PDB file of C-alpha atoms in Angstrom:
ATOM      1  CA  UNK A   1     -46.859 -10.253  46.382  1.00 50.00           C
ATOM      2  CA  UNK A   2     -44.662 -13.182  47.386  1.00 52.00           C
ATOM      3  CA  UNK A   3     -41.745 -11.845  49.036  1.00 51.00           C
ATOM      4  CA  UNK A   4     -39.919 -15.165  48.525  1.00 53.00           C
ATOM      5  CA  UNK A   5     -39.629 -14.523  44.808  1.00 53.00           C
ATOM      6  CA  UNK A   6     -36.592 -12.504  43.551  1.00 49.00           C
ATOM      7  CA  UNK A   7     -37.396  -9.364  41.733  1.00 49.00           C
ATOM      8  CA  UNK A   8     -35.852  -6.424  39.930  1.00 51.00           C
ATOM      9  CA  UNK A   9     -36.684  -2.328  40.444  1.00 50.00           C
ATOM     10  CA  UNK A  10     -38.821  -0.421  42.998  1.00 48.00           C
ATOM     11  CA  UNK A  11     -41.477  -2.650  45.525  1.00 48.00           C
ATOM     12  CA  UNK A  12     -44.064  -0.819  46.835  1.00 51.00           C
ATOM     13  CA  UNK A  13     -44.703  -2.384  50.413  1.00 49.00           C
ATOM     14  CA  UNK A  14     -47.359  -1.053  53.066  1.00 50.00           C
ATOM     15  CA  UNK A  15     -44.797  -0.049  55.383  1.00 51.00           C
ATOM     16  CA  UNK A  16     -41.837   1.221  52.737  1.00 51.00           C
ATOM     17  CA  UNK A  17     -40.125   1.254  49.489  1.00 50.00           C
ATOM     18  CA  UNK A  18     -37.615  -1.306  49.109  1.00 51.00           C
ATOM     19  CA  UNK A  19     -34.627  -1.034  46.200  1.00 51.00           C
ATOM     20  CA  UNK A  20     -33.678  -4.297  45.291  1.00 45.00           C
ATOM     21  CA  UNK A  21     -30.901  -4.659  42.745  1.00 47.00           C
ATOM     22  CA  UNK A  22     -30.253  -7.379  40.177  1.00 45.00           C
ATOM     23  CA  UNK A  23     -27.527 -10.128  41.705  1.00 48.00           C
ATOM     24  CA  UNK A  24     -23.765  -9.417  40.395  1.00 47.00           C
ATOM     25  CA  UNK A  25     -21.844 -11.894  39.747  1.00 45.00           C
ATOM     26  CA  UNK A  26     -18.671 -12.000  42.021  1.00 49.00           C
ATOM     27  CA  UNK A  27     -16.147 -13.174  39.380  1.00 47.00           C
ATOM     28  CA  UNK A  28     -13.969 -11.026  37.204  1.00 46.00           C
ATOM     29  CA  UNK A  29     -14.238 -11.978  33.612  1.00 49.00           C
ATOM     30  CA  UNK A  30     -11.091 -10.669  31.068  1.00 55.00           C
ATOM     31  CA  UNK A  31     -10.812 -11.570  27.495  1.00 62.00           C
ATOM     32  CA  UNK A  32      -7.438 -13.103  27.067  1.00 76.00           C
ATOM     33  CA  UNK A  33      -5.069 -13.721  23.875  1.00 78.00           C
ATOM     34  CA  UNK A  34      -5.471 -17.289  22.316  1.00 80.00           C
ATOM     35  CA  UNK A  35      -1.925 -18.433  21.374  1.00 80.00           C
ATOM     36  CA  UNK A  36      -1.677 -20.388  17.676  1.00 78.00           C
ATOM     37  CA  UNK A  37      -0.414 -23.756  18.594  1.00 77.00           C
ATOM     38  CA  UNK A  38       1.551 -24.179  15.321  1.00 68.00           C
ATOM     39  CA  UNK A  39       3.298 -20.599  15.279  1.00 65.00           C
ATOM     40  CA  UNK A  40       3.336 -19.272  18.795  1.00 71.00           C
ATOM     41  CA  UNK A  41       1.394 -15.806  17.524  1.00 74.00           C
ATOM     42  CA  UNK A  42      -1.084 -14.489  19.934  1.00 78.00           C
ATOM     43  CA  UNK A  43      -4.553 -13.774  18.667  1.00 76.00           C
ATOM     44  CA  UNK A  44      -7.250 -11.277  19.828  1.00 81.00           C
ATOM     45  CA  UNK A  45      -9.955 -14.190  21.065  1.00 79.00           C
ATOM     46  CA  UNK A  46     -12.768 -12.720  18.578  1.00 79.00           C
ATOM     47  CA  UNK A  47     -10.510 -14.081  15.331  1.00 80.00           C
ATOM     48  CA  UNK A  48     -11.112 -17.503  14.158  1.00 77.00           C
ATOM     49  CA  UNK A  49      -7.837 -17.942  12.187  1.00 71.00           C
ATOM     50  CA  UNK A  50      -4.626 -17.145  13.143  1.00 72.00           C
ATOM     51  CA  UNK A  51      -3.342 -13.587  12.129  1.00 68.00           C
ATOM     52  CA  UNK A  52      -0.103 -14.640  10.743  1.00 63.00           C
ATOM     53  CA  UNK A  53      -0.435 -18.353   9.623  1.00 62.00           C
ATOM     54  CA  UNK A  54      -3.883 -18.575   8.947  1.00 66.00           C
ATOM     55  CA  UNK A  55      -4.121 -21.545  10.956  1.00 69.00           C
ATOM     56  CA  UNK A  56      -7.535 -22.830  12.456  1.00 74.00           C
ATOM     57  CA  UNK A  57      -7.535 -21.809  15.657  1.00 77.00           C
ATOM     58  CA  UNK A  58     -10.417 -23.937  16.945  1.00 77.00           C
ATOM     59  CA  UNK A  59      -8.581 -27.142  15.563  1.00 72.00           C
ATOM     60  CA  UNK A  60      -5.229 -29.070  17.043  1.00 70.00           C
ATOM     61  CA  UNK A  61      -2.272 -28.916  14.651  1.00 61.00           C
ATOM     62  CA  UNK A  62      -2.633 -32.498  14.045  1.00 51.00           C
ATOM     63  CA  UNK A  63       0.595 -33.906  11.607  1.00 45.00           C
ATOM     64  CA  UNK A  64       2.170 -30.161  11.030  1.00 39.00           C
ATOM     65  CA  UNK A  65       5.855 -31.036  11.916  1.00 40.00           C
ATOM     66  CA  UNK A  66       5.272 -33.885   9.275  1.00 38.00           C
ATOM     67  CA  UNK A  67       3.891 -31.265   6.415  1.00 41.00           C
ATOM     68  CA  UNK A  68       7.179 -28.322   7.456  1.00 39.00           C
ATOM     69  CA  UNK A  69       9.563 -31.317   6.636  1.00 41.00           C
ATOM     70  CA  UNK A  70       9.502 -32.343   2.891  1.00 41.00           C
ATOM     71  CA  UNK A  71      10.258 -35.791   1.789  1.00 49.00           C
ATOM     72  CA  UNK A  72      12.286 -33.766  -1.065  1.00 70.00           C
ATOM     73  CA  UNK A  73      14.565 -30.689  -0.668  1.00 83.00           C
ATOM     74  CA  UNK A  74      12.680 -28.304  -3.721  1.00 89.00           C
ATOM     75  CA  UNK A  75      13.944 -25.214  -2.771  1.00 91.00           C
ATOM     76  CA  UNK A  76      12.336 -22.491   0.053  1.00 92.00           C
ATOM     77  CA  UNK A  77      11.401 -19.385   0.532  1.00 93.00           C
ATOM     78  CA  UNK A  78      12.512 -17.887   4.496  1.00 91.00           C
ATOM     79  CA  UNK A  79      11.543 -14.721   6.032  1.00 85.00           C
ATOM     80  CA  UNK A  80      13.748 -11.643   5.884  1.00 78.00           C
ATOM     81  CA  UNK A  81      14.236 -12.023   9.880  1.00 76.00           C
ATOM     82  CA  UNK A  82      14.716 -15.966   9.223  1.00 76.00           C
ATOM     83  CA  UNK A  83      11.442 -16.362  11.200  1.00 75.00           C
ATOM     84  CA  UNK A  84       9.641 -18.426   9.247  1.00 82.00           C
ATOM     85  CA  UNK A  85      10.155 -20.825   6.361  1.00 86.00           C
ATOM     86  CA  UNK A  86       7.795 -21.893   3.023  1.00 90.00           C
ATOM     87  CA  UNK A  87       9.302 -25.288   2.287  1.00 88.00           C
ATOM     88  CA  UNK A  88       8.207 -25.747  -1.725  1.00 91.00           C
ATOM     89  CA  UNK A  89       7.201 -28.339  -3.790  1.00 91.00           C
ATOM     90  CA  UNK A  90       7.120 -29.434  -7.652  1.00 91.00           C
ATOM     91  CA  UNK A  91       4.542 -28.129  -9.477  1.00 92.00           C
ATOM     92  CA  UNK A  92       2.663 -24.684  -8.568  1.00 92.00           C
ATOM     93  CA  UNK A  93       3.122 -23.036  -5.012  1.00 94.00           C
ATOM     94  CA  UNK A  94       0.379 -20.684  -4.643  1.00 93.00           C
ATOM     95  CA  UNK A  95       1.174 -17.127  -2.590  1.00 94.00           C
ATOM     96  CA  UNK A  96      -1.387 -15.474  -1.254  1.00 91.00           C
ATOM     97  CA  UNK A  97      -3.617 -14.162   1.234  1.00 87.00           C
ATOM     98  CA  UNK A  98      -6.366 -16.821   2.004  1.00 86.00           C
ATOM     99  CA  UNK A  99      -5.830 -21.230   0.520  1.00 86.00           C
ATOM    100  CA  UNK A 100      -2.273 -20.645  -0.244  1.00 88.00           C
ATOM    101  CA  UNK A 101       0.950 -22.483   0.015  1.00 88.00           C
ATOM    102  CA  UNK A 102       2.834 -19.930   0.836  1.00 90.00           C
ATOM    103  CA  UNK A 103       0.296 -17.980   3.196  1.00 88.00           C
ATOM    104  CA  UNK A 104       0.932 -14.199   3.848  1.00 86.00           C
ATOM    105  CA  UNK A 105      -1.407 -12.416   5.976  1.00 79.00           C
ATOM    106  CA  UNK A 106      -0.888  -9.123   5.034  1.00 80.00           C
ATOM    107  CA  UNK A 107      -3.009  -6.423   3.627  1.00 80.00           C
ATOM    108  CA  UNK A 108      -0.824  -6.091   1.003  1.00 84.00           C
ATOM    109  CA  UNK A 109      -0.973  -9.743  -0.177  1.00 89.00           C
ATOM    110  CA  UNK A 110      -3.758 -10.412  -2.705  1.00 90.00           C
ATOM    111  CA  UNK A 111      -5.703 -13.371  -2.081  1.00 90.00           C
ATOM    112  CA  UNK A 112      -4.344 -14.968  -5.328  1.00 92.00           C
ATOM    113  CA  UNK A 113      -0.843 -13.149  -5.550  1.00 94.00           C
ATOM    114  CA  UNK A 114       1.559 -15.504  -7.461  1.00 94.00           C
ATOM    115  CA  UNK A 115       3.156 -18.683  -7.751  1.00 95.00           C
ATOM    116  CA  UNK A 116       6.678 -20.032  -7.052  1.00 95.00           C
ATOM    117  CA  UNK A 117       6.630 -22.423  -9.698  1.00 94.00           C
ATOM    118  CA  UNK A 118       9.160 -25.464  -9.238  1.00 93.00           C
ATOM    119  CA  UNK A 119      10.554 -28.451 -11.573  1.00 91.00           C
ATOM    120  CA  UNK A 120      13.711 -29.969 -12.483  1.00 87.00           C
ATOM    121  CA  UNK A 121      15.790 -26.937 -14.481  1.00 88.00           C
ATOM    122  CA  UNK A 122      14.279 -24.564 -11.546  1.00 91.00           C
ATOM    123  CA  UNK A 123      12.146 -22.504 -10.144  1.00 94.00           C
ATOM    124  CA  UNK A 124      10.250 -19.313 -11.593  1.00 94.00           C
ATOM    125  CA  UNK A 125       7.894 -16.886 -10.000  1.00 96.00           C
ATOM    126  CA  UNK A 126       4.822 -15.715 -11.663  1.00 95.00           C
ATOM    127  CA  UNK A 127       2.293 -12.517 -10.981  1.00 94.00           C
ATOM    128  CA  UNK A 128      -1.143 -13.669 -10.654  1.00 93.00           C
ATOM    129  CA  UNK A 129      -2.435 -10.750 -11.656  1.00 91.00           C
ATOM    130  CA  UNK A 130      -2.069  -8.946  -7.848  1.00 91.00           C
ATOM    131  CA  UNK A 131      -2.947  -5.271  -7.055  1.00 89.00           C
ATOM    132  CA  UNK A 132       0.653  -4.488  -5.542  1.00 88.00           C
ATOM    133  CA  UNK A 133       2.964  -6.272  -7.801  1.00 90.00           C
ATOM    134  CA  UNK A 134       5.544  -8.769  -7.386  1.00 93.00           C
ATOM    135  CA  UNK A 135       9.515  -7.691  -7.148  1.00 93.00           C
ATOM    136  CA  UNK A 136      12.386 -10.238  -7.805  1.00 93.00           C
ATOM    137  CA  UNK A 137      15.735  -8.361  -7.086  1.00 91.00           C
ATOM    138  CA  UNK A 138      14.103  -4.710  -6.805  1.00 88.00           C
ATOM    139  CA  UNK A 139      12.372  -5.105 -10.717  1.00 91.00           C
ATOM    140  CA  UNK A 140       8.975  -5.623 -10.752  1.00 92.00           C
ATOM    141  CA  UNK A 141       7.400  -8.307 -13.438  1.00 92.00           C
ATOM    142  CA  UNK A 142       4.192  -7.783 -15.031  1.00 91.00           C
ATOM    143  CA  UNK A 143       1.006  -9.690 -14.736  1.00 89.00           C
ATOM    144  CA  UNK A 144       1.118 -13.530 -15.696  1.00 87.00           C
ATOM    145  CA  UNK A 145       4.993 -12.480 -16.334  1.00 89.00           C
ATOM    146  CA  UNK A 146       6.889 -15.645 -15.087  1.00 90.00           C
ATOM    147  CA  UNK A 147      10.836 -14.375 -14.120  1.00 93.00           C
ATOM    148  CA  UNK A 148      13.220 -17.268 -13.562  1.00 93.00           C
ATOM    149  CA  UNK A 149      14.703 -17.529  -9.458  1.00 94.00           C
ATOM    150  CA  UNK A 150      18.492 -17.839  -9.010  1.00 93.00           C
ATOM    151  CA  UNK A 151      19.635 -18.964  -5.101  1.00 92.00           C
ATOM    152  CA  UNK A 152      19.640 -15.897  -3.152  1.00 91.00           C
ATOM    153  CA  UNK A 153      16.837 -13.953  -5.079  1.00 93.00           C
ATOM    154  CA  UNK A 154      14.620 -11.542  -3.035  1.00 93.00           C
ATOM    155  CA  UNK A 155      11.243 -11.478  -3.657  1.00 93.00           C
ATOM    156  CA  UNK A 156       8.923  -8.833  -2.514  1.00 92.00           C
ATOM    157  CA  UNK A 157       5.089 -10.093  -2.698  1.00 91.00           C
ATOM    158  CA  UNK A 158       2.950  -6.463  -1.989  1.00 87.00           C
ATOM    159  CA  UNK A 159       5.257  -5.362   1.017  1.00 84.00           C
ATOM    160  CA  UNK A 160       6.436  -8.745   2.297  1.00 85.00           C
ATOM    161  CA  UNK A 161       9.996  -9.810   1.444  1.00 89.00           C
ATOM    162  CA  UNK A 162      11.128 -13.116   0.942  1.00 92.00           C
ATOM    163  CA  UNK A 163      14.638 -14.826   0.100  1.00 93.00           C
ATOM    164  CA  UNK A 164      14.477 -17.926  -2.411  1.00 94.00           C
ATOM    165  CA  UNK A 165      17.152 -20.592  -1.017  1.00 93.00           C
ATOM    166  CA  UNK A 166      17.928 -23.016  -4.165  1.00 91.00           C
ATOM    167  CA  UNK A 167      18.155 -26.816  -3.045  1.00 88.00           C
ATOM    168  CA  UNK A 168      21.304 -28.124  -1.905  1.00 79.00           C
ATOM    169  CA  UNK A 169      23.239 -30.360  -4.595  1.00 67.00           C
ATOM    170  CA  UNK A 170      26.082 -32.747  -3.184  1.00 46.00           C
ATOM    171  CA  UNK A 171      29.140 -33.186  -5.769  1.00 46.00           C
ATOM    172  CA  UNK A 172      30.824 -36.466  -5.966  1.00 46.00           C
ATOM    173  CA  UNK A 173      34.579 -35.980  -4.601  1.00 44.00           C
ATOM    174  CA  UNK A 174      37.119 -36.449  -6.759  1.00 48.00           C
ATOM    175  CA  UNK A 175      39.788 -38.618  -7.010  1.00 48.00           C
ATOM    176  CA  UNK A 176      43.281 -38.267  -6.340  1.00 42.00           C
ATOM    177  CA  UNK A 177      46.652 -39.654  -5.550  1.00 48.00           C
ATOM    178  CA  UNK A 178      48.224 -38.576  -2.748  1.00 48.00           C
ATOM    179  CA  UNK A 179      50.721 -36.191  -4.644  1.00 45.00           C
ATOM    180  CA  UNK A 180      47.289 -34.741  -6.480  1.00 45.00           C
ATOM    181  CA  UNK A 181      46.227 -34.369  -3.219  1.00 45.00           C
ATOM    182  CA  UNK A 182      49.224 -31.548  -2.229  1.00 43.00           C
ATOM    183  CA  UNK A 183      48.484 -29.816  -5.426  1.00 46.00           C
ATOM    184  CA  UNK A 184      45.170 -29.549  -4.911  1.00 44.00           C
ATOM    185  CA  UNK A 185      44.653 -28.115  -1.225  1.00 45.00           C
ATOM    186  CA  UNK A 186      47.836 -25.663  -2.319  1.00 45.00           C
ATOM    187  CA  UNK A 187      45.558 -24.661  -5.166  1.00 40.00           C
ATOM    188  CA  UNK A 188      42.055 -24.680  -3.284  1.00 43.00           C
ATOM    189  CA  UNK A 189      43.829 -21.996  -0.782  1.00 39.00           C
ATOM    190  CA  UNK A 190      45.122 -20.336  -2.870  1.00 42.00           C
ATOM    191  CA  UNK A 191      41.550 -19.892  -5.001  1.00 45.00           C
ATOM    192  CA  UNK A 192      39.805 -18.875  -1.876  1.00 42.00           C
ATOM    193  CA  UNK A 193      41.998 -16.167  -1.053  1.00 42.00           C
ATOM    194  CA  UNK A 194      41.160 -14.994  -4.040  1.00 44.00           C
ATOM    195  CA  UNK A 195      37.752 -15.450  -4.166  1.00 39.00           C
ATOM    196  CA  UNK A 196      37.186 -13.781  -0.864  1.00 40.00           C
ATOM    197  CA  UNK A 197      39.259 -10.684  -2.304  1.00 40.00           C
ATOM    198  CA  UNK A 198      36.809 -10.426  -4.911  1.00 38.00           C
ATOM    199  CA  UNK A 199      33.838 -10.501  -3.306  1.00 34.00           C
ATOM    200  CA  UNK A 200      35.231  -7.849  -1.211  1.00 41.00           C
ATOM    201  CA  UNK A 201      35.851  -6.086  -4.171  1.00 43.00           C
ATOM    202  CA  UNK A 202      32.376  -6.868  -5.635  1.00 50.00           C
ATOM    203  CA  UNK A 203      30.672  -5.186  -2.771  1.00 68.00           C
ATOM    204  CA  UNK A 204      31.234  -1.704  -2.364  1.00 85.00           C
ATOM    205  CA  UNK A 205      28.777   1.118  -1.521  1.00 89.00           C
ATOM    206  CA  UNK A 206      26.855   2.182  -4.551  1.00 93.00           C
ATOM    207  CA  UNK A 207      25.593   5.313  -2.639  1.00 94.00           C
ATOM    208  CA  UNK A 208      24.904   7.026   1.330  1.00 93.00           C
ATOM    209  CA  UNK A 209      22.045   8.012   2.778  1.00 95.00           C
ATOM    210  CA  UNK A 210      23.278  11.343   4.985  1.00 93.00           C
ATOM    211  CA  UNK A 211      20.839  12.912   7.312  1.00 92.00           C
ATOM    212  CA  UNK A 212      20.642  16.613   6.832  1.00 90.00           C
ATOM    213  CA  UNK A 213      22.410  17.195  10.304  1.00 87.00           C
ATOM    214  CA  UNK A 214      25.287  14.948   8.951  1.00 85.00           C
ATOM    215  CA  UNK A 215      24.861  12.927  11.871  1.00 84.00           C
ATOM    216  CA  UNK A 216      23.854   9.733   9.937  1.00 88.00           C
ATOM    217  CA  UNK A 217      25.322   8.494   7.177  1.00 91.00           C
ATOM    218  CA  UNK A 218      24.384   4.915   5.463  1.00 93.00           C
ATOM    219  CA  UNK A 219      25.792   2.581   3.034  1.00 92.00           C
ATOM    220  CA  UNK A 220      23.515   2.095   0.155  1.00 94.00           C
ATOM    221  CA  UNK A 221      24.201  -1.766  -1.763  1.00 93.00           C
ATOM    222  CA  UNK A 222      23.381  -3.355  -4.660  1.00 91.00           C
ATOM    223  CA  UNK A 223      19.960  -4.837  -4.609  1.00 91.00           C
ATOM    224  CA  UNK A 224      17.183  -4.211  -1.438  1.00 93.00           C
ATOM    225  CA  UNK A 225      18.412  -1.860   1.323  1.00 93.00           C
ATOM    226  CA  UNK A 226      15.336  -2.374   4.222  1.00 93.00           C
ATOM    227  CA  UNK A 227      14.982   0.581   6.109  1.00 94.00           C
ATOM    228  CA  UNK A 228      13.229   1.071   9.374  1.00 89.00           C
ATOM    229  CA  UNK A 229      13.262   1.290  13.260  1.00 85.00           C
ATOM    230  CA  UNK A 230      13.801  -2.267  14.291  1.00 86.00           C
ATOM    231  CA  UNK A 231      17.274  -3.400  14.068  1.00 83.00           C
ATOM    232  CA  UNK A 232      16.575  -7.196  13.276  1.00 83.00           C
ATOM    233  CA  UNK A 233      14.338  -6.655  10.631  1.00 85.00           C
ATOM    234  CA  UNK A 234      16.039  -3.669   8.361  1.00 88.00           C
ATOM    235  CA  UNK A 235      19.692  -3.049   6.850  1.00 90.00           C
ATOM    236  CA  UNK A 236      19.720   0.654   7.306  1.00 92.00           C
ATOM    237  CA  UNK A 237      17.959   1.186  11.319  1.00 89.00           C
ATOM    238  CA  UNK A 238      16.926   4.739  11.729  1.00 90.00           C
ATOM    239  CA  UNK A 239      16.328   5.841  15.277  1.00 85.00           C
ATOM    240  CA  UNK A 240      13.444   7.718  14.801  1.00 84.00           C
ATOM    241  CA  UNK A 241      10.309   7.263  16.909  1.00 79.00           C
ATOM    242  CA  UNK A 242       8.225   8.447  13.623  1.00 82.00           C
ATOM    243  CA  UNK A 243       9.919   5.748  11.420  1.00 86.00           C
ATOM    244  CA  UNK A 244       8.018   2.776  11.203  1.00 84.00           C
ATOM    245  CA  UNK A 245       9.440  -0.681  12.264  1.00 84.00           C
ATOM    246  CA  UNK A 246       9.645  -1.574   8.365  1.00 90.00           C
ATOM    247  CA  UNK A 247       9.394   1.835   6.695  1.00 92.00           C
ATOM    248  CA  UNK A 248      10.715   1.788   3.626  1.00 93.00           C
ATOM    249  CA  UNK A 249      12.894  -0.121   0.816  1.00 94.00           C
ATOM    250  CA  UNK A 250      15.650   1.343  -1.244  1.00 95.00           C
ATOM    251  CA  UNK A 251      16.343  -0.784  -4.027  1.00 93.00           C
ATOM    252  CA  UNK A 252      19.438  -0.765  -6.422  1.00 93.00           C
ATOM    253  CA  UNK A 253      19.414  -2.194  -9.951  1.00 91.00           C
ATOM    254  CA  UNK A 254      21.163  -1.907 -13.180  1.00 90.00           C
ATOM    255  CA  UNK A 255      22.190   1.775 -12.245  1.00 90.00           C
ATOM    256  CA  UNK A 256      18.489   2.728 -11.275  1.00 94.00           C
ATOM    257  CA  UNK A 257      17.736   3.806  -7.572  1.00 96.00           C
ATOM    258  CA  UNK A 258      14.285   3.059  -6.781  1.00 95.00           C
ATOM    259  CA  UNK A 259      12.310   3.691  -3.413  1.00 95.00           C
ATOM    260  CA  UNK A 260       9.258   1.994  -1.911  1.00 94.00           C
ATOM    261  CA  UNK A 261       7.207   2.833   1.309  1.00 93.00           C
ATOM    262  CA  UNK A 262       5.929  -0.781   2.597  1.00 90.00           C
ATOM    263  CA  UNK A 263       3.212   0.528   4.515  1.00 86.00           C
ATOM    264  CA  UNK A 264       4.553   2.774   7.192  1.00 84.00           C
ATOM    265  CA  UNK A 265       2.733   4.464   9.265  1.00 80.00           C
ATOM    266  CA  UNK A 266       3.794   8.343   9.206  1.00 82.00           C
ATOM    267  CA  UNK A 267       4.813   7.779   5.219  1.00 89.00           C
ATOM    268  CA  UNK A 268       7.729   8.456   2.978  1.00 94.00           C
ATOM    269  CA  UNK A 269       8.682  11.964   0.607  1.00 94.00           C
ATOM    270  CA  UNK A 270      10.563  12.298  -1.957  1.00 94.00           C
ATOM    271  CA  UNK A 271      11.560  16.279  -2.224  1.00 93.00           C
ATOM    272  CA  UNK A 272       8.454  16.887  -0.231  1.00 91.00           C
ATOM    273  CA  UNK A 273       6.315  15.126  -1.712  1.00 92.00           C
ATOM    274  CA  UNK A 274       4.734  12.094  -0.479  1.00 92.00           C
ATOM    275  CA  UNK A 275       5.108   8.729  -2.154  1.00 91.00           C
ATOM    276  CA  UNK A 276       2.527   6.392  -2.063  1.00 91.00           C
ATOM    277  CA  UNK A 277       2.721   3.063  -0.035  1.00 89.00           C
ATOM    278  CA  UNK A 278       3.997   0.293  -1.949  1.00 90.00           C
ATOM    279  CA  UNK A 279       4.610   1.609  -5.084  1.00 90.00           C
ATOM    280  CA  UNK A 280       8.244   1.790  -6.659  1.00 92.00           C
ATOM    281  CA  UNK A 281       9.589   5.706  -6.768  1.00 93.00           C
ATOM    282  CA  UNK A 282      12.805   6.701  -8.721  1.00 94.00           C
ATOM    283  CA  UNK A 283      14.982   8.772  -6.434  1.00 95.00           C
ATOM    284  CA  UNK A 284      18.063  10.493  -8.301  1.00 95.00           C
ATOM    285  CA  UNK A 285      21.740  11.760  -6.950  1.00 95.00           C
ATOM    286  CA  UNK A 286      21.025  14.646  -4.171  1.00 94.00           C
ATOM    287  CA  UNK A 287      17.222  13.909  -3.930  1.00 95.00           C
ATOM    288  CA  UNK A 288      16.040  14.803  -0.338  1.00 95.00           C
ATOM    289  CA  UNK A 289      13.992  11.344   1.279  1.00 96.00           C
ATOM    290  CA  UNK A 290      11.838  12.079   4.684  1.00 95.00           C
ATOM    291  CA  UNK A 291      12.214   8.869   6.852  1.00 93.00           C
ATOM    292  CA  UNK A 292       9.285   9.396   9.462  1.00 85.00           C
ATOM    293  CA  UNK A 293      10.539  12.996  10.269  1.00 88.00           C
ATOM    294  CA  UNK A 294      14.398  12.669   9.475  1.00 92.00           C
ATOM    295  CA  UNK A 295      14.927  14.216   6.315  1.00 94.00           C
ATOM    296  CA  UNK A 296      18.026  12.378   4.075  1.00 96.00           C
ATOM    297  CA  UNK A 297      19.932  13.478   0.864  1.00 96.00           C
ATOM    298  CA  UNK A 298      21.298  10.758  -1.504  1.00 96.00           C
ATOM    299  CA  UNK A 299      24.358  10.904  -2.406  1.00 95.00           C
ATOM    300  CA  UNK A 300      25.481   8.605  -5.436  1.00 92.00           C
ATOM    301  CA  UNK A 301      28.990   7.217  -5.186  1.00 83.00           C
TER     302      UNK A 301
END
């Protein structure tokens, strides 16, 4: 045999047996996070798009500041947390899961979900015909069902909510003599104490959430009430380690209370019994709701 040859297993030599084992390599190799250039997210190195974005990992975010700032203000949608921002155009903007303008990876976002549909008297939205609905304001709208968007609107595609934000319109100022002019600024304070008295007035508590120990006790609103561990994210924040960090959503509307779990991980009940995930569920005055493992009674104002 030619000794000068490297080789692998058990040599049988005149004199002995030799071991000789297969050369190591001396360097450490670790599989590290690859960071999406256009949204910061970090991404297990085995995916080839980005987990939230969808953006092509392998390719440089060549002229994205130029798309994220429209030539013309049409409206947006923005993130509950304000993280993130769908700038829309005339014409269709597709939501979905996969080729979308308004791209939600989620696994509650059909690839074809709807479409924020934009021209000059507005903007509607419009169910594509997804498997877990579309919600404007806490009522769902049926397939194809197009439901006109006011500024403010909250719009819940599968579990993900967004918040439409009209365009801004600029009114001419008007004109005034200078005695006009001492009317008018007595008058405009005057109207915005007023106004701000009413929208105080408009926005009392339609209901409480009380733990069963008495120990919480939360403010239910007109419209979505997020509920859920992390503070930034939720209206109602519910210290419990078996509460998800978006658990739940308890929605108000035309005198109907209506409850949807968005996906949590431990669930939601509803006098014991379990609700499922993403689906709107009518809770009542003094109906008991389980929050992870705190259970709540409802308590109607």
């Amino acid at each position: 045999m030619d000794m000068d040859k490297t080789a692998i297993g058990v040599i049988e030599t005149g004199e002995s047996t030799q071991m000789i084992t297969a050369p190591v390599s001396e360097a450490t190799q670790m599989a590290m996070n690859v960071d999406c250039p256009v949204c910061r997210t970090p991404n297990p190195p085995s995916e080839t798009y980005c987990i939230d974005c969808g953006f092509l990992l392998a390719s440089e975010p060549t002229g994205v500041s130029v798309e994220l700032e429209p030539v013309a203000d049409h409206g947006k949608l923005i993130a509950a947390d304000g993280s993130r921002e769908f700038a829309l155009h005339l014409g269709d903007n597709t939501v979905g899961r996969e080729n979308a303008d308004v791209l939600l990876s989620h696994n509650t976002i059909s690839r074809s979900h709807a479409a924020v549909i934009v021209d000059a008297d507005g903007a509607w939205v419009e169910d594509r015909g997804s498997t877990n609905g579309t919600l404007i304001d806490g009522q769902k709208i049926a397939a194809d069902e197009k439901a006109e968007l006011k500024d403010g609107s909250e719009v819940m595609f599968g579990s993900f909510v967004l918040k439409y934000q009209a365009p801004a319109t600029q009114e001419p100022p008007a004109e005034f003599d200078d005695a006009q002019e001492t009317d008018q600024e007595e008058v405009v304070i005057s109207d915005s104490v007023e106004v701000e008295e009413e929208i105080d007035d408009a926005q009392p508590a339609v209901a409480e959430l009380v733990s069963q120990d008495g120990v919480f006790r939360f403010d239910i609103h007109d419209g979505v009430n997020a509920i859920g561990r992390r503070e930034a994210d939720n209206d109602i924040t519910i210290p419990d380690p078996y509460c998800s960090g978006r658990h739940a959503d308890l929605v108000h509307s035309d005198g109907t209370f209506t409850l949807t779990d968005v996906g949590s991980s431990n669930g939601t009940a509803v006098n014991g019994a379990r609700v499922e995930p993403n689906v709107p569920h009518i809770v009542r005055d003094a109906d008991e709701i389980t929050i992870g493992q705190t259970l709540f009674r409802l308590e109607v104002a």
